[in-house]
PDB file of C-alpha atoms in Angstrom:
ATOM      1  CA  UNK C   1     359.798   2.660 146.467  1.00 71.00           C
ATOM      2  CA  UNK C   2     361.203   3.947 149.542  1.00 81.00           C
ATOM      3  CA  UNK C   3     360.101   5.319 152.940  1.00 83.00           C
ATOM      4  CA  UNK C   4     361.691   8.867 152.026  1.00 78.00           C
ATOM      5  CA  UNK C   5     358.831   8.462 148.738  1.00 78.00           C
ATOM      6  CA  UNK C   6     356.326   8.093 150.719  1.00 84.00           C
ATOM      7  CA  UNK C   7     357.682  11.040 153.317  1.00 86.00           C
ATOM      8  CA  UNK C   8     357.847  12.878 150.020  1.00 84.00           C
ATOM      9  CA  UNK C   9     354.524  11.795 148.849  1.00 85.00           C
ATOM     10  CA  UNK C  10     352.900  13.036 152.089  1.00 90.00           C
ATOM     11  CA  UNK C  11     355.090  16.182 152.613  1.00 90.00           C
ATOM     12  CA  UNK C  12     353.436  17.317 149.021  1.00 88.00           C
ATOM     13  CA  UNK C  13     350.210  16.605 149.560  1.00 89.00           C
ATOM     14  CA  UNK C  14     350.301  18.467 152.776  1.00 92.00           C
ATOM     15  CA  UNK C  15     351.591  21.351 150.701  1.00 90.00           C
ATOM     16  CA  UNK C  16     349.120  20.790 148.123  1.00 88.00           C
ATOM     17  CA  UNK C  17     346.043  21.532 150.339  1.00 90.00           C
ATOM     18  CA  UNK C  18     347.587  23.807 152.659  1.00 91.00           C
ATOM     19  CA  UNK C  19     347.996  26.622 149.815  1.00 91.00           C
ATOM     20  CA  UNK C  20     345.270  25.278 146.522  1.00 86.00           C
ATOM     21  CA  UNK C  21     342.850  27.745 148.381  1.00 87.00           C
ATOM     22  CA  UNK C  22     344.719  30.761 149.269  1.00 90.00           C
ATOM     23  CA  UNK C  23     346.476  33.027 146.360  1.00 90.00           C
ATOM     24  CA  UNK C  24     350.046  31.598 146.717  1.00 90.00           C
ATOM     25  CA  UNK C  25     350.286  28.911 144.046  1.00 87.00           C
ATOM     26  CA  UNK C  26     349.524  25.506 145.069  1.00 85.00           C
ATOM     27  CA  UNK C  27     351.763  24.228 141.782  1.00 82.00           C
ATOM     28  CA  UNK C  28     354.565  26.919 142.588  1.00 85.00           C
ATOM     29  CA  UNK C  29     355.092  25.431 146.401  1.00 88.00           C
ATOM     30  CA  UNK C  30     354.620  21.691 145.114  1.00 85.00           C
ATOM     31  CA  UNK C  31     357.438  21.920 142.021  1.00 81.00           C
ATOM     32  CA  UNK C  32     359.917  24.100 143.771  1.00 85.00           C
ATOM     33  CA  UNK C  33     359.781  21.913 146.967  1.00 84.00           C
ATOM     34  CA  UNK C  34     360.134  18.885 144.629  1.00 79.00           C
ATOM     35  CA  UNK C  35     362.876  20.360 142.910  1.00 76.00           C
ATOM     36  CA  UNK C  36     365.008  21.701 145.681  1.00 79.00           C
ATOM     37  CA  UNK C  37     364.256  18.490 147.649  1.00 75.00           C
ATOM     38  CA  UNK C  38     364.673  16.092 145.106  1.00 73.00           C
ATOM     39  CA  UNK C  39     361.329  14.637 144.553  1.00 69.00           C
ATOM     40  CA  UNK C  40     360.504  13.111 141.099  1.00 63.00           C
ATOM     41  CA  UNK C  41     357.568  11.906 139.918  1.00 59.00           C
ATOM     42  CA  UNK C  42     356.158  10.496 136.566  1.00 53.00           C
ATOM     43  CA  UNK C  43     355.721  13.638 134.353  1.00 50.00           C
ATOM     44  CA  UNK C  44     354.890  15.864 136.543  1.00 59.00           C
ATOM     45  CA  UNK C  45     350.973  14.253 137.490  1.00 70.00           C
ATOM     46  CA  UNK C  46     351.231  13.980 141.148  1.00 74.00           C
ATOM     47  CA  UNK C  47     351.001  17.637 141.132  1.00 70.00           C
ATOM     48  CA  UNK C  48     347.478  17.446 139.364  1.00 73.00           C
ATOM     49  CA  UNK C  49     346.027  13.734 140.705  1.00 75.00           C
ATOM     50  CA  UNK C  50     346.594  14.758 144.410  1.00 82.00           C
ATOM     51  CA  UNK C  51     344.161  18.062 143.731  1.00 81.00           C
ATOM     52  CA  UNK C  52     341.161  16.199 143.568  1.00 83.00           C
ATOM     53  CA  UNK C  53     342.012  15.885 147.645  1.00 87.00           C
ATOM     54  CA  UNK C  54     341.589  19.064 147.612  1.00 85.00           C
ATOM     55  CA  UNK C  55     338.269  19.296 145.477  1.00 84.00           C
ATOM     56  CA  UNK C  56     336.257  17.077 148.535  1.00 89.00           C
ATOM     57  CA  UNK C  57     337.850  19.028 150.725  1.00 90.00           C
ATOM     58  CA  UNK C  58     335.263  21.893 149.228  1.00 89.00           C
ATOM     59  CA  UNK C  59     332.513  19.146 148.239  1.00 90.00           C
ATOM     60  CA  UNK C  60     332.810  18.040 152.047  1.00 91.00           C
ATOM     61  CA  UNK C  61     332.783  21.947 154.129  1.00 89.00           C
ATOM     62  CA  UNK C  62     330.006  22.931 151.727  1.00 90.00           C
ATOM     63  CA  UNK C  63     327.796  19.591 151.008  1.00 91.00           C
ATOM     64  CA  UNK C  64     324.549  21.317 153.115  1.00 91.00           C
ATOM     65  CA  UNK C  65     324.669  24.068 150.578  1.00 89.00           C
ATOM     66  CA  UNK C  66     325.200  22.299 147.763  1.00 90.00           C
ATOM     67  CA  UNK C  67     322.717  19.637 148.777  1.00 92.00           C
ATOM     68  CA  UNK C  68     320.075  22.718 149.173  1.00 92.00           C
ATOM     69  CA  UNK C  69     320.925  23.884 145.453  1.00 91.00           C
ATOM     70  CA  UNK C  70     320.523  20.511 144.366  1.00 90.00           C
ATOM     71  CA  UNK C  71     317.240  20.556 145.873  1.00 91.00           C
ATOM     72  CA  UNK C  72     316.461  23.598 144.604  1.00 92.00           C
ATOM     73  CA  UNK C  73     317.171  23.598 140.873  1.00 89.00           C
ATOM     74  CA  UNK C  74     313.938  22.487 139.524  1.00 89.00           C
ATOM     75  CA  UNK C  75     311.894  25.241 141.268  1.00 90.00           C
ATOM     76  CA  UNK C  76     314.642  28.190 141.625  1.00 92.00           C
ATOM     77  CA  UNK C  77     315.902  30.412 139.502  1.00 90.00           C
ATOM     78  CA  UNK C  78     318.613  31.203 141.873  1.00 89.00           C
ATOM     79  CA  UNK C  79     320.109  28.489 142.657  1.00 91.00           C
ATOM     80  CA  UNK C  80     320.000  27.578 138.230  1.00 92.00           C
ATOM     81  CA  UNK C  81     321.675  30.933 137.990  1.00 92.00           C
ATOM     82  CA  UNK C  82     324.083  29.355 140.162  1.00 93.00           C
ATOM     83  CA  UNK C  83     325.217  26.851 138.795  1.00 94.00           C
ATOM     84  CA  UNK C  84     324.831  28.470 135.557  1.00 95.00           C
ATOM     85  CA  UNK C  85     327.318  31.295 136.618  1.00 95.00           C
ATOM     86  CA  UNK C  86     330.222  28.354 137.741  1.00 95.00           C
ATOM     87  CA  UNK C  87     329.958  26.195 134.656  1.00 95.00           C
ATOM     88  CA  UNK C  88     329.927  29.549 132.757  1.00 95.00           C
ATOM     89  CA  UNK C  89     333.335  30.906 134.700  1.00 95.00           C
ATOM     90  CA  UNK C  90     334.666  26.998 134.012  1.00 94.00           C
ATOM     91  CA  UNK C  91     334.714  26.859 130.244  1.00 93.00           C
ATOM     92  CA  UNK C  92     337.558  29.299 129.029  1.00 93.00           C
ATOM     93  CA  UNK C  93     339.905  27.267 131.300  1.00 88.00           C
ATOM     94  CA  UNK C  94     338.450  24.325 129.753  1.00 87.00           C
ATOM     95  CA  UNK C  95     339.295  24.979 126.290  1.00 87.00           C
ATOM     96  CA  UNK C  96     342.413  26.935 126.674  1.00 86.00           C
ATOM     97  CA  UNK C  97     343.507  24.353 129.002  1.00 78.00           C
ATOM     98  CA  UNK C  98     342.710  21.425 126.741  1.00 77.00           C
ATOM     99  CA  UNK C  99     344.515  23.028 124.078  1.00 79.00           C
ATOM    100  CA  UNK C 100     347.147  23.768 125.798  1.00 74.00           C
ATOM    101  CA  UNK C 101     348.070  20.915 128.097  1.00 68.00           C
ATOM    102  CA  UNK C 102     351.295  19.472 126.383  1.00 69.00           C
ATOM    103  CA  UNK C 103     352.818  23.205 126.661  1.00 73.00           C
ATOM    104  CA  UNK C 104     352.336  23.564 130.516  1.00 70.00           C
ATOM    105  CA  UNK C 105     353.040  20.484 131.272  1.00 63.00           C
ATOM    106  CA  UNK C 106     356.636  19.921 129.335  1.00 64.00           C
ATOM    107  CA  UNK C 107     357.801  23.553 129.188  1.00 63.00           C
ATOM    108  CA  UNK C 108     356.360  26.202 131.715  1.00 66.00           C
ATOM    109  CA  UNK C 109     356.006  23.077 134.466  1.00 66.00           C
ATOM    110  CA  UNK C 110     360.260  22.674 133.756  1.00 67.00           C
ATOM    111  CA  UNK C 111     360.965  26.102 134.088  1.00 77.00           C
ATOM    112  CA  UNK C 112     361.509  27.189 137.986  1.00 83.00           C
ATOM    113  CA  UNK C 113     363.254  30.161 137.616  1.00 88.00           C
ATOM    114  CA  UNK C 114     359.486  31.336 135.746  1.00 87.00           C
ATOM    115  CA  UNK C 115     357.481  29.840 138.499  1.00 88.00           C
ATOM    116  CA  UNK C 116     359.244  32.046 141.084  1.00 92.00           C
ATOM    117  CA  UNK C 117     359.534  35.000 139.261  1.00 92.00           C
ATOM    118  CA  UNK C 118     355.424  34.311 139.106  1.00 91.00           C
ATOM    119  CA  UNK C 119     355.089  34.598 142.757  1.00 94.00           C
ATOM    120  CA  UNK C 120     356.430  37.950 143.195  1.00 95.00           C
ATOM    121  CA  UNK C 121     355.015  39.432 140.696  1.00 93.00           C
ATOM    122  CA  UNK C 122     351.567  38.081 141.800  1.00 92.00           C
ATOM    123  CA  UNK C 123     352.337  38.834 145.205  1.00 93.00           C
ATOM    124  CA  UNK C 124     353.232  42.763 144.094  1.00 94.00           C
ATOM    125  CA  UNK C 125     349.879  42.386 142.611  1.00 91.00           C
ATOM    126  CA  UNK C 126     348.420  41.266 145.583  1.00 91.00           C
ATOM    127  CA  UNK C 127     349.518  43.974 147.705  1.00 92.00           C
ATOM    128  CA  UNK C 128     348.020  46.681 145.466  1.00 89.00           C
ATOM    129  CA  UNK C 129     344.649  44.535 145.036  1.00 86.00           C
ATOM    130  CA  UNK C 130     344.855  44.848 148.875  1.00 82.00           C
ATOM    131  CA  UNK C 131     345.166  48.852 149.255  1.00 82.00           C
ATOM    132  CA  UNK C 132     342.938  49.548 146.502  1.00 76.00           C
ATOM    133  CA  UNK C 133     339.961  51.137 148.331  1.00 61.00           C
ATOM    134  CA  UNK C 134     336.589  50.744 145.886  1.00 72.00           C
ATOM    135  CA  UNK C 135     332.761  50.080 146.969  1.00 78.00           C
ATOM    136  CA  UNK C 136     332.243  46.566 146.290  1.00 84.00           C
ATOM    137  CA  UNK C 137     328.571  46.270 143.854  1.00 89.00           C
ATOM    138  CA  UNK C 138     328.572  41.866 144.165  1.00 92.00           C
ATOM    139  CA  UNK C 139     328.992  40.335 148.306  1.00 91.00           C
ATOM    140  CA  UNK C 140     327.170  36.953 147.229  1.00 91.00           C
ATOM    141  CA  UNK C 141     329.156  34.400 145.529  1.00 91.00           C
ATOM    142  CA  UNK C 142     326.222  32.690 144.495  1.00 91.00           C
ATOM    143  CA  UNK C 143     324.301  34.786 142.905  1.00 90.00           C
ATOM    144  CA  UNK C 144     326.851  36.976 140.195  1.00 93.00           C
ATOM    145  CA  UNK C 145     325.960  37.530 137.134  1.00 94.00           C
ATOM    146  CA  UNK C 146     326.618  35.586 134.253  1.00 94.00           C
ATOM    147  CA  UNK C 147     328.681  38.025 132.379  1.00 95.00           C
ATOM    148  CA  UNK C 148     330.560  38.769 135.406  1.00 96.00           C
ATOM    149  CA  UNK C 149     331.491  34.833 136.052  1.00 96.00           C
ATOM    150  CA  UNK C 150     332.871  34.403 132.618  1.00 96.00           C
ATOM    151  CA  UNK C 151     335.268  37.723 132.636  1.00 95.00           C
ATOM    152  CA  UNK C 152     336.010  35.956 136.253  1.00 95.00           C
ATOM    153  CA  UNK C 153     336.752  32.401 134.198  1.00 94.00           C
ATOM    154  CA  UNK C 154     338.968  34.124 131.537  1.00 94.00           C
ATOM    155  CA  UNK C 155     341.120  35.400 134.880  1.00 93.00           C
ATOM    156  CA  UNK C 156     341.449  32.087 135.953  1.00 91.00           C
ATOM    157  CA  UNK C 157     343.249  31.128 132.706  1.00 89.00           C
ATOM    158  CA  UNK C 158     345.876  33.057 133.797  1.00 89.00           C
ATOM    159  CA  UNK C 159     347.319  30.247 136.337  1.00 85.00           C
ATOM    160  CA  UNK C 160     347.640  27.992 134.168  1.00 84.00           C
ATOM    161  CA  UNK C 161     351.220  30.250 134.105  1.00 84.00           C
ATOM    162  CA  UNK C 162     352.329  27.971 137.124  1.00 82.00           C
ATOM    163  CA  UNK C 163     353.265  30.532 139.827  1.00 84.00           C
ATOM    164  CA  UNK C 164     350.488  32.585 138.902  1.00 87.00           C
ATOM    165  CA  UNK C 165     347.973  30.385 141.141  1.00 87.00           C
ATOM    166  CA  UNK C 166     344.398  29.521 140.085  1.00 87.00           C
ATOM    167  CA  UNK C 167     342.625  30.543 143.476  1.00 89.00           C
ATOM    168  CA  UNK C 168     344.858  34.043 143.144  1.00 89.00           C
ATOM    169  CA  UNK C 169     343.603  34.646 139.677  1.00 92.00           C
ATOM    170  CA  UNK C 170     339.918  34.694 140.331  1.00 93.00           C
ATOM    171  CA  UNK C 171     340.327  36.534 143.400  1.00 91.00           C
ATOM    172  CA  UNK C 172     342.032  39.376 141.842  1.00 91.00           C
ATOM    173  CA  UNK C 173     339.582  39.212 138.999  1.00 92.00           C
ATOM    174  CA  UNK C 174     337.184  38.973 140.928  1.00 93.00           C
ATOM    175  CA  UNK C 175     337.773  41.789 142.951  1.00 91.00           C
ATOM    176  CA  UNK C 176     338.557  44.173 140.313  1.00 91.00           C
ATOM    177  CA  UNK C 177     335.373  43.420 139.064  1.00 92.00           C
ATOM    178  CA  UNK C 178     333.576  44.637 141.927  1.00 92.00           C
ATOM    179  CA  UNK C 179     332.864  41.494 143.715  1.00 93.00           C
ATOM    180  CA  UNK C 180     333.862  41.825 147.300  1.00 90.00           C
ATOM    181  CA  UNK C 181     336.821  40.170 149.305  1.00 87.00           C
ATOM    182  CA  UNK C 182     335.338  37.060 151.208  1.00 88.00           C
ATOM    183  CA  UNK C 183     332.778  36.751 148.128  1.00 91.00           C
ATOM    184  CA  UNK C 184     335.893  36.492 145.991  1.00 91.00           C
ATOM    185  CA  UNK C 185     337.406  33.972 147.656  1.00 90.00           C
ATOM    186  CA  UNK C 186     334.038  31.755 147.743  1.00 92.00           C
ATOM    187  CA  UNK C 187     333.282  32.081 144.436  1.00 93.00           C
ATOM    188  CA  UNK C 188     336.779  30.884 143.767  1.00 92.00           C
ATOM    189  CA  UNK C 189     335.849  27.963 145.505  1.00 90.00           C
ATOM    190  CA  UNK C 190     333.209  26.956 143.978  1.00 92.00           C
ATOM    191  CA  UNK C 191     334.829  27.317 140.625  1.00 93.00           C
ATOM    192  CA  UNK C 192     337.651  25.075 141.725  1.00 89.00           C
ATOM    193  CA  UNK C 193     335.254  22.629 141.941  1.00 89.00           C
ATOM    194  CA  UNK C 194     335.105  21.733 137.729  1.00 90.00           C
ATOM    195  CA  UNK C 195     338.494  23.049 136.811  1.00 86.00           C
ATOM    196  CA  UNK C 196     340.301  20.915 139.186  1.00 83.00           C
ATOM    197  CA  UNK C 197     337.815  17.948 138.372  1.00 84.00           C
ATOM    198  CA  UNK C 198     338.608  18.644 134.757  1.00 82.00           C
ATOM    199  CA  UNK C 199     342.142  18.838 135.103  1.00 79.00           C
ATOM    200  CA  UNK C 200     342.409  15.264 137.095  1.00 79.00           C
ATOM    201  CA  UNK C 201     340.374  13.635 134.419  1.00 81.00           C
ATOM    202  CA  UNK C 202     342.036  14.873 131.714  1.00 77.00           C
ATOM    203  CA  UNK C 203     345.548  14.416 133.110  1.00 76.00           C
ATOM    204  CA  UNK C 204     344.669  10.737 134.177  1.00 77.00           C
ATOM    205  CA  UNK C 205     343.356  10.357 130.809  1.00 78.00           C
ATOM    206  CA  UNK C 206     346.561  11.407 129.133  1.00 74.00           C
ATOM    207  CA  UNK C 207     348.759   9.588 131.556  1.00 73.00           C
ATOM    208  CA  UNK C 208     347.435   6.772 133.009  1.00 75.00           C
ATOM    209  CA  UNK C 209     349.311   4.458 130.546  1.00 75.00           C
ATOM    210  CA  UNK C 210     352.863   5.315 132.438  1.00 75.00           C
ATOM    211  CA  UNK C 211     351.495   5.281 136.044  1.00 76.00           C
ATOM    212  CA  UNK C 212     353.278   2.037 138.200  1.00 79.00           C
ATOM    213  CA  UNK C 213     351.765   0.767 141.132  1.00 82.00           C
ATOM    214  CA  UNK C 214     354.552   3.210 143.220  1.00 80.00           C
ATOM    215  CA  UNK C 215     353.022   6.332 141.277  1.00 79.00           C
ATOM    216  CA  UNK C 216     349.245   5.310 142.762  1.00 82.00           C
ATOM    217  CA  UNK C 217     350.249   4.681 146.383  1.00 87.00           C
ATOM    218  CA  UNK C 218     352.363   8.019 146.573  1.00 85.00           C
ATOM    219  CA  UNK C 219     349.200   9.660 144.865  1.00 85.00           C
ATOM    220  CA  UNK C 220     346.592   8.270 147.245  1.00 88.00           C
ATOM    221  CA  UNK C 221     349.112   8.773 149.721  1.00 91.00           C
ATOM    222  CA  UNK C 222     349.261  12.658 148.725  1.00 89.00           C
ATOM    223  CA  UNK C 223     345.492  12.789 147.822  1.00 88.00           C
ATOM    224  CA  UNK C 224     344.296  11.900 151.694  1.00 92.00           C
ATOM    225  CA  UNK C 225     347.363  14.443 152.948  1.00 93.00           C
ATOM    226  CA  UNK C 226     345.800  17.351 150.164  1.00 92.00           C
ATOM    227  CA  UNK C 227     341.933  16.160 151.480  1.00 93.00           C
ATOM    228  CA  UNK C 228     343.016  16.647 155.713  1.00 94.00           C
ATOM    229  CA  UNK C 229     345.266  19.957 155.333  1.00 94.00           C
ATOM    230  CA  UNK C 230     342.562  21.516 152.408  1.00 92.00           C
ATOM    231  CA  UNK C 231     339.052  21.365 154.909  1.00 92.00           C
ATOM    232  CA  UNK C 232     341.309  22.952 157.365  1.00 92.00           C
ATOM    233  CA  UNK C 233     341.952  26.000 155.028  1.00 91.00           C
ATOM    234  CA  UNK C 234     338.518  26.186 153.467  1.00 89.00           C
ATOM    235  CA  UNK C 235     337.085  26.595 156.963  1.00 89.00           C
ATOM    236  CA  UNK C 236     339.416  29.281 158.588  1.00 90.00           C
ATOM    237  CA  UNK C 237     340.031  31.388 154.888  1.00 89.00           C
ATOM    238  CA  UNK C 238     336.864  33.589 154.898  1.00 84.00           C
ATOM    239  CA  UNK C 239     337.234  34.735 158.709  1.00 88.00           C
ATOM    240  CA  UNK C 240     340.639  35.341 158.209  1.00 90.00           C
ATOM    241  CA  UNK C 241     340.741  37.087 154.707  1.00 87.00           C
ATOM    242  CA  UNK C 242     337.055  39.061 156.122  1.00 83.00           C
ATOM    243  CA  UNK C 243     339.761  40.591 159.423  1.00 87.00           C
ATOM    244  CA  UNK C 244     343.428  40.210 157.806  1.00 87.00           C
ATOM    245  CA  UNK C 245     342.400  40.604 153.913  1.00 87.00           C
ATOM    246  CA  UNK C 246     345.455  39.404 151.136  1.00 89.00           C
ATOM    247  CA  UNK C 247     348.023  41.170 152.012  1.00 91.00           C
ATOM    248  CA  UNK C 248     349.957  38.420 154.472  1.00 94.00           C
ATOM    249  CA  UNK C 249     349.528  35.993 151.714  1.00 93.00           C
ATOM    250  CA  UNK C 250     351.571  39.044 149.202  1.00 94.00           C
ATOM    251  CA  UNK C 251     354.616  38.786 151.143  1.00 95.00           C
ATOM    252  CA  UNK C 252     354.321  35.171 151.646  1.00 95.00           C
ATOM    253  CA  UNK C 253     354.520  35.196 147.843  1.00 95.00           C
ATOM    254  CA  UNK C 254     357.507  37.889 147.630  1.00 96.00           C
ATOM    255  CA  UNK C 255     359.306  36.058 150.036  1.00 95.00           C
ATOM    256  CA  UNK C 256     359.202  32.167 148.697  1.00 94.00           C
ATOM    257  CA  UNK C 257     359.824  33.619 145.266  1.00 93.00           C
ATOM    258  CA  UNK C 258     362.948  35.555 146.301  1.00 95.00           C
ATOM    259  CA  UNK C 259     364.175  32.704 148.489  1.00 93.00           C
ATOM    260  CA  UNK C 260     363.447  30.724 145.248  1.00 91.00           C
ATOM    261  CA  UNK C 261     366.078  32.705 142.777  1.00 92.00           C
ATOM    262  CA  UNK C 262     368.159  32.954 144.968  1.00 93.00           C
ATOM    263  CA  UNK C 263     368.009  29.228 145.938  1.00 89.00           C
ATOM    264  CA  UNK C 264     368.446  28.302 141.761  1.00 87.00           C
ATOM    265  CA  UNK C 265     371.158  30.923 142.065  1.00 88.00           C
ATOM    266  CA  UNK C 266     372.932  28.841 144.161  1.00 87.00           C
ATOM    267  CA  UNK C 267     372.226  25.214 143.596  1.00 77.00           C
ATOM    268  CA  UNK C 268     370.731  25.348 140.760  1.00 58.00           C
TER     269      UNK C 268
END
């Protein structure tokens, strides 16, 4: 292992937790910058291992709250519904995931010119989710109903196209739904919590067989760059999605995905 794998290790962990929470496809960013750079790693788990950074990133800005739920279960309804509503919005990526593991990892992971074409379309989508003026009827992420958090789970199977992006998914979703903007984005916080949980265990599960000793350092390595960079984005998203809303983070998409084609265009 050299110094430029660690460099690499860090430089996409950074990436990892500076875009898992906002709608631009933490995967996207982490397997066109590996491919363009020339950063390999065993089968393509670094990109899932170092998201569990990310995870106490959200465990670590929102412990109070989550402590209070805790608390709270035995005696309120609210705070059951809750946690209901999460575990509820978890389960179709669950299963679908499950089933489908061995496709998105071998094929749609391997296929970049897919992954960018992903980002502008979701970042057309984006724009348009922006403009789209409608009375919001849900501004609490914790307390949607149950119905409404599984239609908001079977969005989030979406990403598992990588481009797509997981926290872009339920946002949309979300939104078109009638949940409000900032709402939106917390609730797909909170649901990052199991599906990102789920997908490091069952990844490691698959996979730790053909991990060396190099593949854990440059994933601890990434993990503690995707933990710093991620409770710096869950802290500042709200504010700035509440006064900028998702249109920035549209063209942001639009203009890594172009840059993208035309970058396989060229190199290859």
């Amino acid at each position: 292992m050299t110094i430029g794998d660690l460099l690499g290790a860090l430089f996409l962990g950074l990436l990892e937790g500076f875009t898992e929470f906002i709608p631009v496809s933490s995967t996207a960013h982490i397997l066109l910058a590996g491919h363009f750079l020339g950063i390999e790693n065993n089968g393509h788990t670094f990109e899932v291992l170092v998201q569990l950074g990310a995870v106490l990133a959200i465990i670590t800005v929102y412990f109070e709250r989550f402590m209070r739920v805790a608390k709270q279960l035995p005696t309120n309804p609210g705070a059951r519904r809750f946690v209901l509503s999460v575990v509820v919005a978890f389960l179709p990526a669950a299963f679908i995931g499950a089933f489908a593991h061995g496709f998105i990892k071998s094929v749609l992971f391997q296929t970049p010119v897919l992954i960018c074409v992903m980002l502008i379309l979701g970042g057309i989508v984006l724009l348009f989710i922006d403009r789209l003026v409608s009375a919001p009827r849900f501004n609490n992420a914790m307390g949607l109903p149950l119905p409404l958090a599984l239609k908001i789970g079977f969005c989030q199977c979406v990403a598992m196209i990588p481009g797509v992006s997981r926290s872009g998914s339920t946002i949309v979703g979300a939104m078109l739904l009638g949940v409000d903007k900032r709402a939106a984005a917390e609730f797909s916080f909170f649901l990052a919590l199991p599906t990102m949980l789920g997908a490091f265990t069952y990844d490691l599960y698959k996979n730790y067989a053909n991990l060396t000793a190099d593949d854990g350092i440059q994933i601890a390595i990434g993990f503690v760059a995707a933990f710093c960079a991620a409770v710096v984005v869950v802290r500042a998203l709200l504010d700035f999605v509440s006064r900028h809303g998702y249109a920035p983070f549209g063209w942001w998409r639009i203009i890594v995905g172009t840059l993208g084609l035309v970058g396989l265009m060229v190199a290859g």
